[in-house]
Amino acid sequence: MLRKTVQIVTAVLTNSYYKGFLNGTIYKGKSKFFCVPGFNCYSCPGALGSCPIGAFQAVVNSAQYLISFYLLGFFLIVGTLLGRFVCGWLCPFGLFQEWIYKIPFKKIHLPHRYDFLKHSKYLFLLIFVFFIPAFISNDWGVGEPAFCKYICPAGTLESGIPLLYANESLRASAGALFNWKLAILLFVVVLSTKIYRFFCKYMCPLGAVYALFNKVSYYRIQVDRKICTECGNCINACKMDVIPYENPNSPECIRCGACKEACPAKALSMGFNIPIRKTNFKRF
Amino acid sequence: MKHRVFQFFLIFTGGVLLIAGIQRQEAFTVLTKAINICLECIGIG
């Protein structure tokens, strides 16, 4: 309940320029110097901050810069402090997928032997967020924000649909590319009804960045091995397919706390002041 | 202890990079992009 409240409050606060939704425009204030931690398109009519993935591409696809120190610094600080806590608590698109998953369709739980597919999000990060924007450029040295342009379903949902709905001139310009992005969004929505947070697991480049920090972040989960009976309740509770008592700080863990709540022995603790102990990993 | 030192190192490095990015005017590039409708994001450009 607390997590859901934080998710909703974060989504509303970071998208509270309501005039944009009415007029088909976007916020132009200086708060957009700063990035929000979650996946939130800066062209969303209500957005008050910048999307870190969009911002990273905007810098590396410009002719002046090959890499963005500003965004690398941002990722290091937010990642080290929070890791994928951002995904579980602060991401509006994650919240959207959780709502979609409540639609009562038959759910799919892929066996652990398919966990390697989750590495695809790192490919999206490397190829579409870095390599194409940085190295494939036009005659003026300007690259393309490839993830925003060809993939990002959050941009279509949060920006494309509301802006085209409210702004007639933009609506007149929509063509094949918009249809492609709409198809990607539909693909993600359909799979999100069957697979919990499909986009987060397999496609999200921002989740891929924060996943790299989960093992070292200040916010973490700890298992008390003296109490844990390895009953498996935490495994059944985890919708991200983590085995919490073996790998509590797995890159896939979004810190939702379901494992902690499910543990009858109260062997799991989660927070900032958790002592760091070595965990005897049996498998990943 | 090693973990704590590593965490501090990451935060410190992040701070240094963030300031370096601001000095390189990257934040203005971000702002310029963010205050104009991103045609790529909405599927037009």
Coordinates of C-alpha atoms in Angstrom, one line a residue:
Chain A
M1 CA 0.0 0.0 0.0
L2 CA 2.8 2.4 0.9
R3 CA 4.6 1.5 -2.3
K4 CA 1.5 2.1 -4.4
T5 CA 0.9 5.5 -2.8
V6 CA 4.5 6.5 -3.4
Q7 CA 4.2 5.4 -7.0
I8 CA 1.0 7.4 -7.6
V9 CA 2.3 10.5 -5.8
T10 CA 5.5 10.4 -7.7
A11 CA 3.8 10.0 -11.1
V12 CA 1.3 12.9 -10.3
L13 CA 3.9 15.2 -8.9
T14 CA 6.4 14.8 -11.7
N15 CA 3.6 15.3 -14.3
S16 CA 1.6 18.0 -12.7
Y17 CA 1.6 20.6 -15.5
Y18 CA -2.0 20.0 -16.2
K19 CA -2.4 22.9 -18.7
G20 CA -0.2 20.9 -21.1
F21 CA -2.8 18.2 -21.3
L22 CA -5.6 20.7 -22.0
N23 CA -3.6 22.8 -24.6
G24 CA -1.5 20.1 -26.3
T25 CA 1.7 21.8 -25.2
I26 CA 4.6 20.9 -22.8
Y27 CA 6.1 22.6 -19.8
K28 CA 9.0 24.9 -20.7
G29 CA 10.4 25.7 -17.2
K30 CA 13.9 25.4 -15.9
S31 CA 13.1 22.4 -13.7
K32 CA 13.8 20.4 -16.9
F33 CA 17.5 21.0 -16.3
F34 CA 17.1 18.1 -14.0
C35 CA 16.2 14.5 -14.7
V36 CA 13.6 12.5 -12.8
P37 CA 14.8 9.1 -11.6
G38 CA 12.2 7.1 -13.4
F39 CA 11.2 6.5 -17.0
N40 CA 9.1 9.6 -17.7
C41 CA 9.1 11.2 -21.2
Y42 CA 10.0 14.9 -21.1
S43 CA 7.6 15.6 -23.9
C44 CA 4.7 14.4 -21.7
P45 CA 2.4 17.5 -21.5
G46 CA 2.6 17.3 -17.7
A47 CA 6.3 16.5 -17.3
L48 CA 8.2 18.9 -15.0
G49 CA 11.6 17.1 -15.4
S50 CA 13.6 15.3 -18.0
C51 CA 13.8 11.6 -18.8
P52 CA 17.3 10.3 -18.1
I53 CA 17.3 8.1 -21.1
G54 CA 16.0 10.8 -23.4
A55 CA 18.5 13.3 -21.9
F56 CA 21.4 10.9 -22.3
Q57 CA 20.6 10.4 -26.0
A58 CA 20.0 14.2 -26.5
V59 CA 23.6 14.8 -25.3
V60 CA 25.4 12.0 -27.1
N61 CA 23.6 12.5 -30.4
S62 CA 24.6 16.2 -30.5
A63 CA 27.7 17.1 -32.6
Q64 CA 29.5 18.4 -29.5
Y65 CA 29.6 15.4 -27.2
L66 CA 30.4 11.7 -27.5
I67 CA 29.4 10.9 -24.0
S68 CA 27.4 12.6 -21.3
F69 CA 29.3 13.3 -18.0
Y70 CA 26.1 14.9 -16.7
L71 CA 24.0 11.8 -17.1
L72 CA 26.8 9.4 -16.2
G73 CA 27.1 11.3 -12.9
F74 CA 23.4 11.2 -12.4
F75 CA 23.3 7.4 -13.0
L76 CA 26.2 6.8 -10.6
I77 CA 24.6 8.9 -7.8
V78 CA 21.0 7.6 -8.2
G79 CA 22.1 4.1 -8.9
T80 CA 24.5 3.9 -5.9
L81 CA 21.9 5.4 -3.6
L82 CA 18.8 3.5 -4.8
G83 CA 19.6 0.9 -7.4
R84 CA 16.3 -0.6 -8.8
F85 CA 14.3 0.9 -6.0
V86 CA 13.6 3.5 -8.6
C87 CA 11.9 0.9 -10.8
G88 CA 9.7 -0.4 -8.0
W89 CA 8.8 2.8 -6.3
L90 CA 9.4 5.8 -8.5
C91 CA 8.7 4.9 -12.1
P92 CA 5.4 5.9 -13.7
F93 CA 5.7 3.4 -16.6
G94 CA 6.3 0.6 -14.1
L95 CA 3.1 1.7 -12.3
F96 CA 1.3 1.6 -15.6
Q97 CA 2.5 -1.9 -16.3
E98 CA 1.4 -3.1 -12.8
W99 CA -2.1 -1.8 -13.5
I100 CA -2.2 -3.5 -16.9
Y101 CA -1.1 -6.8 -15.2
K102 CA -4.2 -6.6 -13.0
I103 CA -6.4 -7.3 -16.1
P104 CA -7.5 -10.9 -15.5
F105 CA -5.9 -12.7 -18.4
K106 CA -4.0 -15.9 -18.1
K107 CA -0.5 -15.1 -16.7
I108 CA 2.8 -16.5 -18.1
H109 CA 5.7 -17.3 -15.8
L110 CA 8.7 -18.2 -17.9
P111 CA 11.0 -20.9 -16.3
H112 CA 14.4 -19.8 -15.0
R113 CA 16.1 -21.3 -18.0
Y114 CA 14.8 -18.4 -20.0
D115 CA 16.3 -15.8 -17.6
F116 CA 19.1 -15.1 -20.2
L117 CA 16.4 -13.2 -22.2
K118 CA 16.4 -10.5 -19.6
H119 CA 19.8 -9.5 -20.8
S120 CA 18.1 -8.1 -23.9
K121 CA 17.6 -4.9 -22.0
Y122 CA 21.3 -4.3 -21.9
L123 CA 21.4 -4.6 -25.7
F124 CA 18.7 -2.0 -25.9
L125 CA 20.8 0.2 -23.7
L126 CA 24.0 -0.3 -25.6
I127 CA 22.6 -0.3 -29.2
F128 CA 19.7 2.2 -29.1
V129 CA 20.6 4.5 -26.3
F130 CA 24.4 4.8 -26.9
F131 CA 25.8 3.3 -30.1
I132 CA 23.3 4.6 -32.7
P133 CA 22.9 8.1 -31.2
A134 CA 26.6 8.5 -30.7
F135 CA 28.1 7.0 -33.8
I136 CA 25.5 7.1 -36.6
S137 CA 25.1 10.7 -37.6
N138 CA 24.1 12.9 -40.5
D139 CA 26.2 15.4 -42.4
W140 CA 26.1 17.9 -39.5
G141 CA 27.3 15.3 -37.0
V142 CA 23.9 15.0 -35.3
G143 CA 22.8 11.5 -34.5
E144 CA 19.4 10.0 -33.9
P145 CA 17.8 9.4 -30.5
A146 CA 17.1 5.9 -31.6
F147 CA 15.4 4.5 -28.5
C148 CA 13.1 7.4 -28.3
K149 CA 12.4 7.4 -32.0
Y150 CA 11.9 3.7 -32.7
I151 CA 11.2 1.9 -29.4
C152 CA 10.1 3.9 -26.4
P153 CA 6.5 2.9 -25.6
A154 CA 6.5 5.3 -22.6
G155 CA 7.0 8.2 -25.1
T156 CA 4.1 7.1 -27.2
L157 CA 1.8 6.6 -24.1
E158 CA 2.8 9.7 -22.1
S159 CA 3.6 12.1 -25.0
G160 CA 2.5 10.9 -28.4
I161 CA -1.1 10.0 -27.6
P162 CA -2.0 13.0 -25.4
L163 CA -0.2 15.5 -27.6
L164 CA -1.7 14.2 -30.8
Y165 CA -5.2 14.1 -29.2
A166 CA -5.0 17.7 -28.1
N167 CA -2.9 19.3 -30.8
E168 CA -4.4 19.2 -34.3
S169 CA -1.3 20.3 -36.2
L170 CA 0.7 17.4 -34.6
R171 CA -2.1 15.0 -35.4
A172 CA -1.9 16.0 -39.1
S173 CA 1.9 15.2 -39.1
A174 CA 1.5 11.6 -37.7
G175 CA 2.4 8.9 -40.2
A176 CA 4.1 5.5 -40.5
L177 CA 6.5 6.2 -37.6
F178 CA 3.7 7.0 -35.2
N179 CA 1.9 3.8 -36.3
W180 CA 5.1 1.8 -35.7
K181 CA 5.5 3.3 -32.2
L182 CA 1.8 2.6 -31.5
A183 CA 2.4 -1.0 -32.5
I184 CA 5.3 -1.3 -30.1
L185 CA 3.2 0.2 -27.3
L186 CA 0.4 -2.3 -28.1
F187 CA 2.9 -5.2 -28.1
V188 CA 4.2 -4.1 -24.7
V189 CA 0.7 -3.6 -23.3
V190 CA -0.5 -7.0 -24.5
L191 CA 2.5 -8.8 -23.1
S192 CA 2.3 -6.8 -19.8
T193 CA -1.2 -8.3 -19.3
K194 CA 0.4 -11.7 -19.2
I195 CA 4.0 -11.1 -18.0
Y196 CA 4.5 -8.9 -14.9
R197 CA 6.4 -5.8 -15.9
F198 CA 7.3 -7.2 -19.3
F199 CA 9.0 -3.9 -20.4
C200 CA 11.0 -3.7 -17.2
K201 CA 12.3 -7.2 -17.5
Y202 CA 13.2 -7.4 -21.1
M203 CA 13.4 -3.9 -22.7
C204 CA 14.0 -1.1 -20.3
P205 CA 17.4 0.6 -20.7
L206 CA 17.0 2.6 -17.5
G207 CA 16.2 -0.5 -15.6
A208 CA 19.4 -2.0 -17.2
V209 CA 21.4 1.0 -15.8
Y210 CA 20.1 0.7 -12.3
A211 CA 20.4 -3.1 -12.4
L212 CA 24.2 -2.7 -12.6
F213 CA 24.1 -1.0 -9.2
N214 CA 21.7 -3.3 -7.2
K215 CA 24.6 -5.3 -5.7
V216 CA 26.4 -2.1 -4.4
S217 CA 23.5 0.3 -3.7
Y218 CA 22.8 1.7 -0.3
Y219 CA 19.2 0.6 -0.5
R220 CA 19.4 -3.2 -0.3
I221 CA 17.9 -6.4 1.0
Q222 CA 19.5 -8.6 3.6
V223 CA 18.8 -12.2 4.5
D224 CA 19.3 -13.4 8.0
R225 CA 20.6 -16.9 7.4
K226 CA 20.1 -17.9 11.1
I227 CA 16.4 -17.4 10.7
C228 CA 15.8 -18.3 7.0
T229 CA 14.3 -21.8 6.6
E230 CA 14.4 -21.6 2.8
C231 CA 10.7 -22.4 2.7
G232 CA 10.3 -20.8 -0.7
N233 CA 7.5 -18.4 0.2
C234 CA 9.6 -15.5 -1.0
I235 CA 10.2 -17.1 -4.4
N236 CA 6.5 -17.6 -4.9
A237 CA 5.8 -14.0 -3.9
C238 CA 8.5 -12.5 -6.2
K239 CA 6.9 -11.5 -9.6
M240 CA 10.3 -10.5 -10.9
D241 CA 11.4 -14.2 -10.8
V242 CA 14.2 -13.6 -8.3
I243 CA 15.2 -16.2 -5.7
P244 CA 15.4 -13.7 -2.7
Y245 CA 17.0 -16.0 -0.1
E246 CA 19.8 -16.9 -2.5
N247 CA 20.3 -13.6 -4.3
P248 CA 18.6 -10.8 -2.5
N249 CA 20.3 -8.1 -4.4
S250 CA 19.8 -9.6 -7.8
P251 CA 19.9 -7.1 -10.7
E252 CA 16.3 -8.1 -11.4
C253 CA 15.0 -7.1 -7.9
I254 CA 12.9 -3.9 -8.0
R255 CA 12.7 -3.7 -4.2
C256 CA 8.9 -4.1 -4.2
G257 CA 9.1 -5.8 -0.8
A258 CA 6.8 -8.7 -1.7
C259 CA 9.4 -11.2 -0.5
K260 CA 9.8 -9.5 2.8
E261 CA 6.0 -9.5 3.4
A262 CA 5.7 -13.1 2.4
C263 CA 8.5 -14.3 4.8
P264 CA 6.9 -16.1 7.8
A265 CA 10.2 -16.0 9.7
K266 CA 10.8 -12.3 9.1
A267 CA 14.3 -13.2 7.8
L268 CA 14.4 -10.5 5.1
S269 CA 15.1 -6.9 5.9
M270 CA 15.1 -4.0 3.4
G271 CA 16.3 -0.4 3.7
F272 CA 19.3 2.0 3.7
N273 CA 21.0 0.9 6.9
I274 CA 21.2 -2.7 6.2
P275 CA 24.6 -4.2 7.2
I276 CA 26.5 -5.6 4.2
R277 CA 27.3 -9.3 4.6
K278 CA 28.5 -11.8 2.1
T279 CA 25.8 -14.0 0.7
N280 CA 26.4 -17.6 -0.2
F281 CA 24.9 -17.6 -3.7
K282 CA 23.9 -21.0 -4.9
R283 CA 22.7 -19.9 -8.3
F284 CA 21.8 -16.7 -10.0
Chain B
M1 CA 34.2 -1.8 4.9
K2 CA 35.3 -2.4 1.3
H3 CA 31.7 -2.0 0.2
R4 CA 31.3 1.2 2.0
V5 CA 34.5 2.7 0.5
F6 CA 33.3 1.5 -3.0
Q7 CA 29.9 3.1 -2.5
F8 CA 31.5 6.4 -1.4
F9 CA 33.8 6.2 -4.4
L10 CA 30.9 5.8 -6.8
I11 CA 28.9 8.7 -5.2
F12 CA 32.0 10.9 -5.3
T13 CA 32.8 10.0 -8.9
G14 CA 29.2 10.6 -9.8
G15 CA 29.3 14.1 -8.2
V16 CA 32.5 14.9 -10.1
L17 CA 31.1 13.8 -13.4
L18 CA 27.8 15.7 -12.8
I19 CA 29.7 18.9 -12.1
A20 CA 32.0 18.3 -15.2
G21 CA 28.8 17.8 -17.3
I22 CA 27.3 21.0 -16.0
Q23 CA 30.5 22.8 -16.8
R24 CA 30.5 21.4 -20.3
Q25 CA 27.0 22.9 -20.8
E26 CA 25.4 19.5 -21.1
A27 CA 22.6 20.5 -18.8
F28 CA 21.7 23.2 -21.3
T29 CA 21.6 20.7 -24.1
V30 CA 19.2 18.6 -22.0
L31 CA 17.0 21.6 -21.2
T32 CA 16.9 22.7 -24.8
K33 CA 15.8 19.3 -25.8
A34 CA 13.3 18.9 -23.0
I35 CA 11.5 22.3 -23.4
N36 CA 10.7 21.6 -27.1
I37 CA 8.3 18.9 -28.1
C38 CA 10.5 15.9 -29.0
L39 CA 9.1 14.8 -32.4
E40 CA 11.0 11.6 -32.2
C41 CA 9.5 10.7 -28.8
I42 CA 6.0 11.2 -30.0
G43 CA 6.6 9.3 -33.3
I44 CA 6.6 12.1 -35.8
G45 CA 10.2 13.2 -36.4

